[in-house]
Amino acid sequence: MNTTKLTRKTKKNTEVLNDYKLACESREASLLGRKEVFMGKAKFGIFGDGKELAQIAMAKVFQNGDFRSGYYRDQTFMFAIGQLSIQEYFAQLYAHTDVAADPSSAGRLMNGHFATRLLDENGDWKDLTKEKHSSSDVSPTASQMPRLVGLAYASKLYREVPALKKVKGFSVNGNEVAFGTIGNASTSEGMFYESINAAGVLQVPMLVSVWDDEYGISVPKEYHTTKGNISAVLDGFKRDKKHAGYEIFTVNGWDYEALIDTYEKAAAISREEHVPTLVHVQQLTQPQGHSTSGSHERYKSKERLEWEAEYDCNLQFRKWILNEGLADAEELDGIEGEAKKSAKEAKEAAWKAFNGSLKIDFDAALASLDEVSEKINTNIDELKSIREELSKTVNPIKLDSYRAVKKALRVLRTESKSVKTPLINWLKNADETYFDQYNSKLYSTSKNSALNVEVIDAIFDDGASQVDGREVLQACFDEALKRDPKVFAFGEDVGKIGDVNQAFAGLQEKHGVNRVTDTGIRECTIIGQGIGAALRGLRPIAEIQYLDYLLYAIQILSDDLACLQYRTKGGQKAPLIIRTRGHRLEGVWHSGSPMGMILHSLRGIYVLTPRNMTQAAGFYNTMLKSDDPALIIECLNGYRLKEQIPSNVGEFTVPLGKVEVLKEGTDVTIVTYGSMCRIVMDAADQLEKYGISCEVIDAQSLIPFDLNHAIVESVKKTNRLVVADEDVPGGASAFILQKVLEEQGAYKYLDSKPTTITAKEHRPAYSSDGDYFSKPNIEEVFDKVYDLIAEADPENYPDIY
């Protein structure tokens, strides 16, 4: 054998044995993790045992710049690409709140949920071409799939849009592959099929791995999948000489050589040909069952358990190494021993660091209790009892100290503040620290936060003609597309016809099909396409044709986009703009205003409700200068109403969280937004004729809401409050009342009970009459406000009816 061949063989042998060690270490981490949960040192555990070999093979073809959108059993893969250490893995299991300890989530996500930090400590993008990446995992099954489409779609844009060649730090000519992983049972979800179809249509470099262990918790494959085989189901998606589609591979999860060969082929096709591939990894096992919540012995047959023991991928890997003569049993025993030792040491280091982080506050709480005990003459025994109970707590966590201090302060409520100062100071420091650890980073706090965008007023030239409102948006979008090559818009009917209301009319022809793009009818993956692209530095505007259709995507918006910055503690961002339209019109399915659902589900996404298209354009300009996601809801009946186009249509901004007084008044404050502004203004003009002066305030944005507390200042003047809203009773109106009455303290200035004017409890009926009798109308606003004033002054305002 010549020297070159000998060197190659030595390298191969070393690689194989290193892979075996990693597989053993990862397995040991799973075994130890389960024990930690049962010992009470962690709350819950879900592990990647049984999937080690396939993930090692996949990691070999994962390159710098590539992205993973995956499944909570991918620990071995994360170890293999060097983006997770075993100590960090256990830090997440213990919920260590230090980003340095748990870079994925700073203790905010349960174990097995992985993310790499795409942003620096200032919230600015790192150079994404220099490292391997994982988008932040989500638990709801198949929810990783829509985002995966967008991660792959970004590569297509970086390759095909000429102007993006000049954009640095995000892509190398679109060569990056998006790797997705999913369990076989989760392929039953509609999101999986929608994502598979979307990627097939788009022809993007996406490699999906299905980890198939034949169960979904206790439910076997025959209940999940037609034919019991997902690759057989997807056979129609295969490409051929006439039709674009997928390359689909099947491989057994215990076959080391076949796995490596399969992933090399699949990744090469996706990377070089820019087409989607799917690897169905079959005959996998799950030695510890689904999670620490139960045992798989309850639902798996004796025969199945025996098969799983024999075809465990690590055991089969060991047998293959021995059969190939790459090592003997003694050497492999030694590797297994080293793996157990290193995994245990990593676990112990993580536990020590976690406890060390708790000990500072714990010791300080005990010291504060001791200090106060020395200053008091009463309640000493009760205080000592609290102190003793705290000191004897086994494996104390933060809430133990916090509860003890609060309990002590209740006991000391009659003591002077000076006596209680040590405990009060401890509590104040704890509140600040714990807010940062558990409640921060819901929205961007970087210099590019939407709240930091400079306010630039709209400029209107003298004598400028009035145009349809949709032309204001068209001019705004045209300027945005010219200004920044990273901006692109897509959605149903957005491309060729320029959206159903013509705000993008002519812009596809002007800027190209990749910048203004049609999609299929698939709201869930339209949003996912936007999330993934935004994660890779692009500035997508994703259109959901009608506000009612947001229901198709509410889960992805809520579980993925809304909490992305929060669940990574500022480690990732996706500044996606979701464009939609709603409010006034006719019919059950095209004119809804489910604002309460949106407000309660989408904290973490700004919710902007412009009353006209000029205000909407200002919001688009604001958000395109920021790094926050936003939902912008245009008025469905406003596209043909006349407005002036500002001369600085591509530059002016509308600030978030700032209300606008549309009409000053003295008798009643009416707060509204969106299409209701015109109705309320018309009613206010009619009320003026009867001596009732209304102050009409447009909230403009619901999240954030009136940051300057201007509404309470109005209520101080009028002493009456009306909230007018097109949502169902208790929808957005309840949200607004909580903000104004509780947060702003306006209840102190009311002389009458607050009043809400809302839609009926059902969706609007068809026709103009259906709209009139389903949603608030001018006469209803008039009557409600009149009755409010009449209650205080019945002599001057007698009953009308």
Coordinates of N, CA, C and O in Angstrom, one line a residue, residues 510-632:
K510 N -41.7 46.3 -13.7 CA -40.6 47.3 -13.5 C -39.4 46.7 -12.7 O -38.3 47.0 -13.1
H511 N -39.7 45.9 -11.7 CA -38.6 45.5 -10.8 C -38.3 44.0 -11.0 O -37.3 43.5 -10.4
G512 N -39.0 43.2 -11.7 CA -38.7 41.8 -11.9 C -39.6 40.9 -11.1 O -40.1 41.2 -10.1
V513 N -39.7 39.7 -11.7 CA -40.6 38.7 -11.1 C -40.1 38.2 -9.7 O -40.9 37.7 -8.9
N514 N -38.8 38.3 -9.4 CA -38.3 37.9 -8.1 C -38.5 38.9 -7.0 O -38.4 38.6 -5.8
R515 N -38.8 40.1 -7.4 CA -39.0 41.2 -6.5 C -40.5 41.4 -6.1 O -40.8 41.8 -5.0
V516 N -41.4 41.2 -7.1 CA -42.8 41.3 -6.9 C -43.4 40.0 -7.4 O -43.5 39.8 -8.7
T517 N -43.8 39.1 -6.5 CA -44.0 37.7 -6.9 C -45.4 37.2 -6.5 O -45.8 37.4 -5.4
D518 N -45.9 36.4 -7.4 CA -47.2 35.7 -7.1 C -46.8 34.4 -6.3 O -45.8 33.8 -6.5
T519 N -47.8 34.0 -5.5 CA -47.7 32.7 -4.8 C -49.0 31.9 -5.0 O -50.0 32.5 -5.5
G520 N -48.9 30.6 -4.6 CA -50.1 29.9 -4.6 C -51.0 30.3 -3.4 O -50.6 31.2 -2.6
I521 N -52.1 29.7 -3.3 CA -53.0 29.9 -2.1 C -52.5 29.1 -1.0 O -52.9 27.9 -0.8
R522 N -51.7 29.7 -0.1 CA -51.1 29.0 1.0 C -50.6 29.9 2.1 O -49.4 30.1 2.3
E523 N -51.5 30.5 2.8 CA -51.2 31.6 3.7 C -50.1 31.2 4.8 O -49.2 31.9 5.1
C524 N -50.2 29.9 5.2 CA -49.2 29.5 6.3 C -47.8 29.6 5.8 O -46.9 30.1 6.4
T525 N -47.6 29.1 4.6 CA -46.2 29.1 4.0 C -45.8 30.4 3.4 O -44.6 30.7 3.2
I526 N -46.8 31.3 3.1 CA -46.4 32.6 2.7 C -45.8 33.3 3.9 O -44.7 33.9 3.8
I527 N -46.3 33.1 5.1 CA -45.7 33.7 6.3 C -44.4 33.0 6.5 O -43.4 33.7 6.8
G528 N -44.3 31.7 6.4 CA -43.1 31.0 6.7 C -42.0 31.4 5.7 O -40.8 31.6 6.0
Q529 N -42.4 31.6 4.4 CA -41.5 32.1 3.4 C -40.9 33.4 3.8 O -39.7 33.7 3.6
G530 N -41.7 34.3 4.4 CA -41.2 35.6 4.9 C -40.3 35.5 6.1 O -39.3 36.2 6.2
I531 N -40.7 34.6 7.0 CA -39.9 34.5 8.2 C -38.5 34.0 7.9 O -37.5 34.5 8.3
G532 N -38.4 32.9 7.1 CA -37.1 32.4 6.7 C -36.2 33.3 5.9 O -35.0 33.5 6.2
A533 N -36.9 34.1 5.0 CA -36.1 35.1 4.2 C -35.6 36.2 5.1 O -34.5 36.7 5.0
A534 N -36.4 36.6 6.1 CA -36.0 37.7 7.0 C -34.9 37.3 7.9 O -34.1 38.1 8.3
L535 N -34.9 36.0 8.3 CA -33.8 35.5 9.1 C -32.5 35.5 8.4 O -31.4 35.5 9.0
R536 N -32.5 35.6 7.1 CA -31.3 35.6 6.3 C -31.0 37.0 5.8 O -30.3 37.2 4.8
G537 N -31.6 38.0 6.4 CA -31.2 39.4 6.1 C -32.0 40.1 5.0 O -31.7 41.3 4.7
L538 N -32.9 39.4 4.4 CA -33.8 40.1 3.4 C -34.9 40.9 4.1 O -35.2 40.7 5.3
R539 N -35.6 41.7 3.3 CA -36.7 42.5 3.9 C -38.0 42.2 3.1 O -38.5 43.0 2.3
P540 N -38.6 41.1 3.5 CA -39.8 40.7 2.8 C -41.1 41.4 3.2 O -41.2 41.8 4.4
I541 N -42.0 41.6 2.3 CA -43.3 42.1 2.6 C -44.2 40.9 2.1 O -44.4 40.7 0.9
A542 N -44.8 40.2 3.1 CA -45.6 39.1 2.8 C -47.1 39.5 2.9 O -47.5 40.0 3.9
E543 N -47.8 39.2 1.8 CA -49.2 39.6 1.8 C -50.2 38.5 2.1 O -50.1 37.4 1.5
I544 N -51.0 38.7 3.0 CA -52.2 37.9 3.3 C -53.4 38.6 2.7 O -53.7 39.7 3.2
Q545 N -54.1 38.0 1.7 CA -55.0 38.8 0.9 C -56.1 39.5 1.7 O -56.4 40.7 1.5
Y546 N -56.6 38.8 2.7 CA -57.7 39.4 3.6 C -57.4 39.1 5.0 O -56.8 38.0 5.3
L547 N -57.8 40.0 5.9 CA -57.5 39.8 7.3 C -58.1 38.5 7.8 O -57.4 37.9 8.7
D548 N -59.2 38.1 7.3 CA -59.8 36.9 7.8 C -58.9 35.7 7.6 O -58.9 34.7 8.3
Y549 N -58.1 35.8 6.5 CA -57.3 34.6 6.1 C -56.1 34.5 7.0 O -55.3 33.5 6.9
L550 N -55.9 35.5 7.8 CA -54.7 35.4 8.8 C -54.9 34.1 9.7 O -53.9 33.6 10.2
L551 N -56.1 33.6 9.8 CA -56.4 32.5 10.6 C -55.6 31.3 10.1 O -55.1 30.4 10.9
Y552 N -55.3 31.2 8.8 CA -54.5 30.1 8.3 C -53.1 30.1 8.8 O -52.4 29.1 8.9
A553 N -52.6 31.3 9.2 CA -51.2 31.5 9.5 C -51.0 31.9 11.0 O -49.9 32.1 11.4
I554 N -52.1 32.0 11.8 CA -52.0 32.6 13.1 C -51.0 31.7 14.0 O -50.3 32.3 14.8
Q555 N -51.0 30.4 13.8 CA -50.2 29.6 14.6 C -48.7 29.9 14.3 O -47.9 30.0 15.3
I556 N -48.3 30.0 13.1 CA -46.9 30.3 12.7 C -46.6 31.7 13.2 O -45.5 31.9 13.7
L557 N -47.4 32.6 13.0 CA -47.2 34.0 13.5 C -47.0 34.0 15.0 O -46.1 34.7 15.5
S558 N -47.8 33.3 15.7 CA -47.8 33.3 17.2 C -46.6 32.5 17.7 O -45.8 33.0 18.5
D559 N -46.5 31.3 17.3 CA -45.5 30.3 17.9 C -44.1 30.6 17.3 O -43.1 30.2 18.0
D560 N -44.0 31.2 16.2 CA -42.6 31.3 15.6 C -42.2 32.8 15.6 O -41.4 33.3 16.3
L561 N -42.8 33.6 14.7 CA -42.4 35.0 14.5 C -42.5 35.8 15.7 O -41.6 36.6 16.1
A562 N -43.7 35.8 16.4 CA -44.0 36.7 17.5 C -43.0 36.6 18.7 O -42.6 37.5 19.3
C563 N -42.6 35.3 18.9 CA -41.7 35.1 20.1 C -40.2 34.8 19.7 O -39.4 34.4 20.5
L564 N -39.9 35.1 18.4 CA -38.5 34.8 18.0 C -37.4 35.5 18.8 O -36.5 34.9 19.3
Q565 N -37.6 36.8 18.9 CA -36.6 37.6 19.6 C -36.6 37.2 21.1 O -35.5 37.1 21.7
Y566 N -37.8 37.0 21.6 CA -37.9 36.6 23.0 C -37.3 35.3 23.3 O -36.5 35.2 24.3
R567 N -37.6 34.3 22.5 CA -37.1 32.9 22.9 C -35.6 32.7 22.6 O -35.1 31.7 23.1
T568 N -35.0 33.6 21.9 CA -33.6 33.6 21.7 C -32.9 34.7 22.5 O -31.7 34.8 22.4
K569 N -33.6 35.4 23.3 CA -33.1 36.5 24.1 C -32.3 37.4 23.2 O -31.1 37.8 23.5
G570 N -32.9 37.8 22.1 CA -32.2 38.8 21.2 C -31.1 38.2 20.3 O -30.3 38.9 19.7
G571 N -31.1 36.8 20.2 CA -30.1 36.2 19.4 C -30.5 36.1 17.9 O -29.6 35.9 17.1
Q572 N -31.8 36.2 17.6 CA -32.2 36.1 16.2 C -33.4 37.1 16.0 O -34.0 37.5 17.0
K573 N -33.5 37.5 14.8 CA -34.6 38.5 14.4 C -35.1 38.2 13.0 O -34.3 37.7 12.2
A574 N -36.3 38.5 12.8 CA -36.9 38.3 11.4 C -37.8 39.5 11.2 O -39.0 39.4 11.4
P575 N -37.2 40.6 10.6 CA -38.1 41.8 10.4 C -39.0 41.7 9.3 O -38.9 42.4 8.2
L576 N -40.0 40.8 9.4 CA -41.0 40.6 8.4 C -42.1 41.6 8.5 O -42.6 41.8 9.6
I577 N -42.5 42.1 7.3 CA -43.8 42.9 7.3 C -44.9 42.1 6.7 O -44.7 41.6 5.6
I578 N -46.0 41.9 7.4 CA -47.1 41.2 6.9 C -48.1 42.3 6.5 O -48.6 43.1 7.3
R579 N -48.5 42.3 5.2 CA -49.4 43.2 4.7 C -50.8 42.5 4.5 O -50.9 41.4 4.0
T580 N -51.8 43.2 5.0 CA -53.2 42.6 4.8 C -54.2 43.7 4.8 O -53.8 44.9 5.0
R581 N -55.5 43.4 4.6 CA -56.5 44.4 4.6 C -57.8 43.8 5.2 O -58.0 42.6 5.1
G582 N -58.6 44.6 5.8 CA -59.8 44.2 6.5 C -60.7 45.3 6.9 O -60.7 46.4 6.3
H583 N -61.5 45.0 7.9 CA -62.5 46.0 8.4 C -63.7 46.1 7.5 O -64.2 45.0 7.1
R584 N -64.1 47.3 7.1 CA -65.4 47.5 6.5 C -65.5 46.8 5.1 O -64.6 47.0 4.3
L585 N -66.5 46.1 4.8 CA -66.9 45.7 3.5 C -68.1 44.8 3.7 O -68.8 45.0 4.7
E586 N -68.4 43.8 2.9 CA -69.6 43.0 3.0 C -69.3 41.6 2.9 O -68.4 41.1 2.1
G587 N -69.9 40.8 3.7 CA -69.8 39.3 3.6 C -69.0 38.7 4.7 O -68.2 39.3 5.4
V588 N -69.4 37.5 5.0 CA -68.9 36.8 6.2 C -67.4 36.6 6.1 O -66.7 36.6 7.2
W589 N -66.8 36.4 4.9 CA -65.4 35.9 4.9 C -64.4 36.9 4.4 O -63.2 36.7 4.2
H590 N -64.8 38.1 4.1 CA -63.9 39.1 3.5 C -63.9 40.5 4.2 O -63.4 41.4 3.8
S591 N -64.5 40.5 5.4 CA -64.7 41.8 6.0 C -64.6 41.7 7.6 O -65.1 42.6 8.3
G592 N -63.9 40.7 8.0 CA -63.8 40.5 9.5 C -62.8 41.5 10.1 O -61.9 42.1 9.4
S593 N -62.9 41.7 11.4 CA -61.9 42.4 12.1 C -61.6 41.7 13.4 O -61.9 42.1 14.5
P594 N -60.9 40.5 13.3 CA -60.7 39.7 14.5 C -59.5 40.3 15.3 O -58.5 39.6 15.5
M595 N -59.6 41.5 15.7 CA -58.5 42.2 16.3 C -58.1 41.7 17.7 O -56.9 41.7 18.1
G596 N -59.1 41.3 18.4 CA -58.8 40.7 19.8 C -58.0 39.5 19.7 O -57.0 39.3 20.4
M597 N -58.3 38.6 18.7 CA -57.5 37.4 18.5 C -56.0 37.8 18.1 O -55.1 37.2 18.7
I598 N -55.9 38.8 17.3 CA -54.6 39.2 16.8 C -53.8 39.8 18.0 O -52.6 39.5 18.2
L599 N -54.4 40.7 18.7 CA -53.7 41.4 19.8 C -53.3 40.4 20.9 O -52.2 40.6 21.5
H600 N -54.1 39.4 21.2 CA -53.7 38.5 22.2 C -52.8 37.4 21.8 O -52.1 36.7 22.6
S601 N -52.7 37.1 20.5 CA -51.9 36.0 20.0 C -50.5 36.5 19.5 O -49.6 35.7 19.4
L602 N -50.4 37.8 19.1 CA -49.2 38.2 18.4 C -48.3 39.2 19.2 O -47.7 40.1 18.5
R603 N -48.3 39.1 20.5 CA -47.4 40.0 21.2 C -46.0 39.6 20.8 O -45.6 38.5 20.8
G604 N -45.2 40.7 20.4 CA -43.9 40.4 19.8 C -43.9 40.9 18.4 O -42.8 41.1 17.8
I605 N -45.1 41.1 17.8 CA -45.2 41.7 16.4 C -46.0 43.0 16.6 O -47.0 43.0 17.3
Y606 N -45.5 44.1 16.0 CA -46.2 45.3 16.1 C -47.5 45.2 15.2 O -47.4 44.7 14.1
V607 N -48.6 45.8 15.7 CA -49.9 45.7 15.0 C -50.3 47.2 14.7 O -50.6 47.9 15.6
L608 N -50.3 47.5 13.4 CA -50.5 48.8 12.9 C -51.8 48.9 12.1 O -52.0 48.1 11.2
T609 N -52.6 49.9 12.4 CA -53.9 50.0 11.9 C -54.2 51.4 11.3 O -54.9 52.2 11.8
P610 N -53.6 51.7 10.1 CA -53.7 53.0 9.5 C -55.1 53.3 9.0 O -55.8 52.4 8.6
R611 N -55.6 54.5 9.1 CA -56.9 54.9 8.7 C -57.1 55.1 7.2 O -58.2 55.1 6.6
N612 N -55.9 55.4 6.5 CA -55.9 55.6 5.1 C -54.6 55.1 4.5 O -53.7 54.6 5.2
M613 N -54.4 55.3 3.2 CA -53.3 54.7 2.6 C -52.0 55.5 2.7 O -50.9 55.0 2.7
T614 N -52.2 56.8 3.0 CA -51.0 57.7 3.3 C -50.4 57.3 4.6 O -49.2 57.1 4.7
Q615 N -51.3 57.1 5.6 CA -50.7 56.6 6.9 C -50.1 55.2 6.8 O -49.1 54.9 7.4
A616 N -50.7 54.4 6.0 CA -50.2 53.0 5.7 C -48.8 53.1 5.1 O -47.8 52.4 5.5
A617 N -48.6 54.0 4.1 CA -47.3 54.2 3.5 C -46.3 54.6 4.5 O -45.1 54.1 4.5
G618 N -46.7 55.5 5.4 CA -45.7 56.0 6.4 C -45.3 54.9 7.3 O -44.1 54.8 7.7
F619 N -46.2 54.0 7.6 CA -45.9 52.8 8.5 C -44.9 51.9 7.7 O -44.0 51.3 8.3
Y620 N -45.2 51.6 6.4 CA -44.3 50.8 5.6 C -42.9 51.4 5.7 O -41.9 50.7 5.8
N621 N -42.8 52.7 5.5 CA -41.4 53.3 5.5 C -40.8 53.2 6.8 O -39.6 52.9 6.9
T622 N -41.5 53.3 7.9 CA -41.0 53.2 9.3 C -40.5 51.8 9.5 O -39.3 51.6 9.9
M623 N -41.3 50.8 9.1 CA -40.9 49.4 9.4 C -39.7 48.9 8.6 O -38.9 48.1 9.0
L624 N -39.6 49.4 7.3 CA -38.5 49.1 6.5 C -37.2 49.7 6.9 O -36.1 49.2 6.5
K625 N -37.2 50.6 7.8 CA -36.0 51.2 8.5 C -35.7 50.5 9.8 O -34.7 50.9 10.4
S626 N -36.6 49.6 10.2 CA -36.4 49.0 11.6 C -36.1 47.5 11.4 O -36.0 47.0 10.4
D627 N -35.8 46.9 12.6 CA -35.6 45.5 12.6 C -36.6 44.7 13.4 O -36.3 43.6 13.9
D628 N -37.8 45.2 13.5 CA -38.9 44.6 14.1 C -39.9 44.0 13.1 O -40.1 44.6 12.0
P629 N -40.6 42.9 13.4 CA -41.7 42.5 12.5 C -43.0 43.3 12.8 O -43.2 43.8 13.9
A630 N -43.8 43.4 11.8 CA -45.1 44.2 12.0 C -46.2 43.6 11.1 O -45.9 43.1 10.0
L631 N -47.4 43.7 11.6 CA -48.6 43.4 10.8 C -49.3 44.8 10.5 O -49.6 45.5 11.4
I632 N -49.4 45.1 9.2 CA -50.0 46.4 8.8 C -51.3 46.0 8.1 O -51.4 45.3 7.1

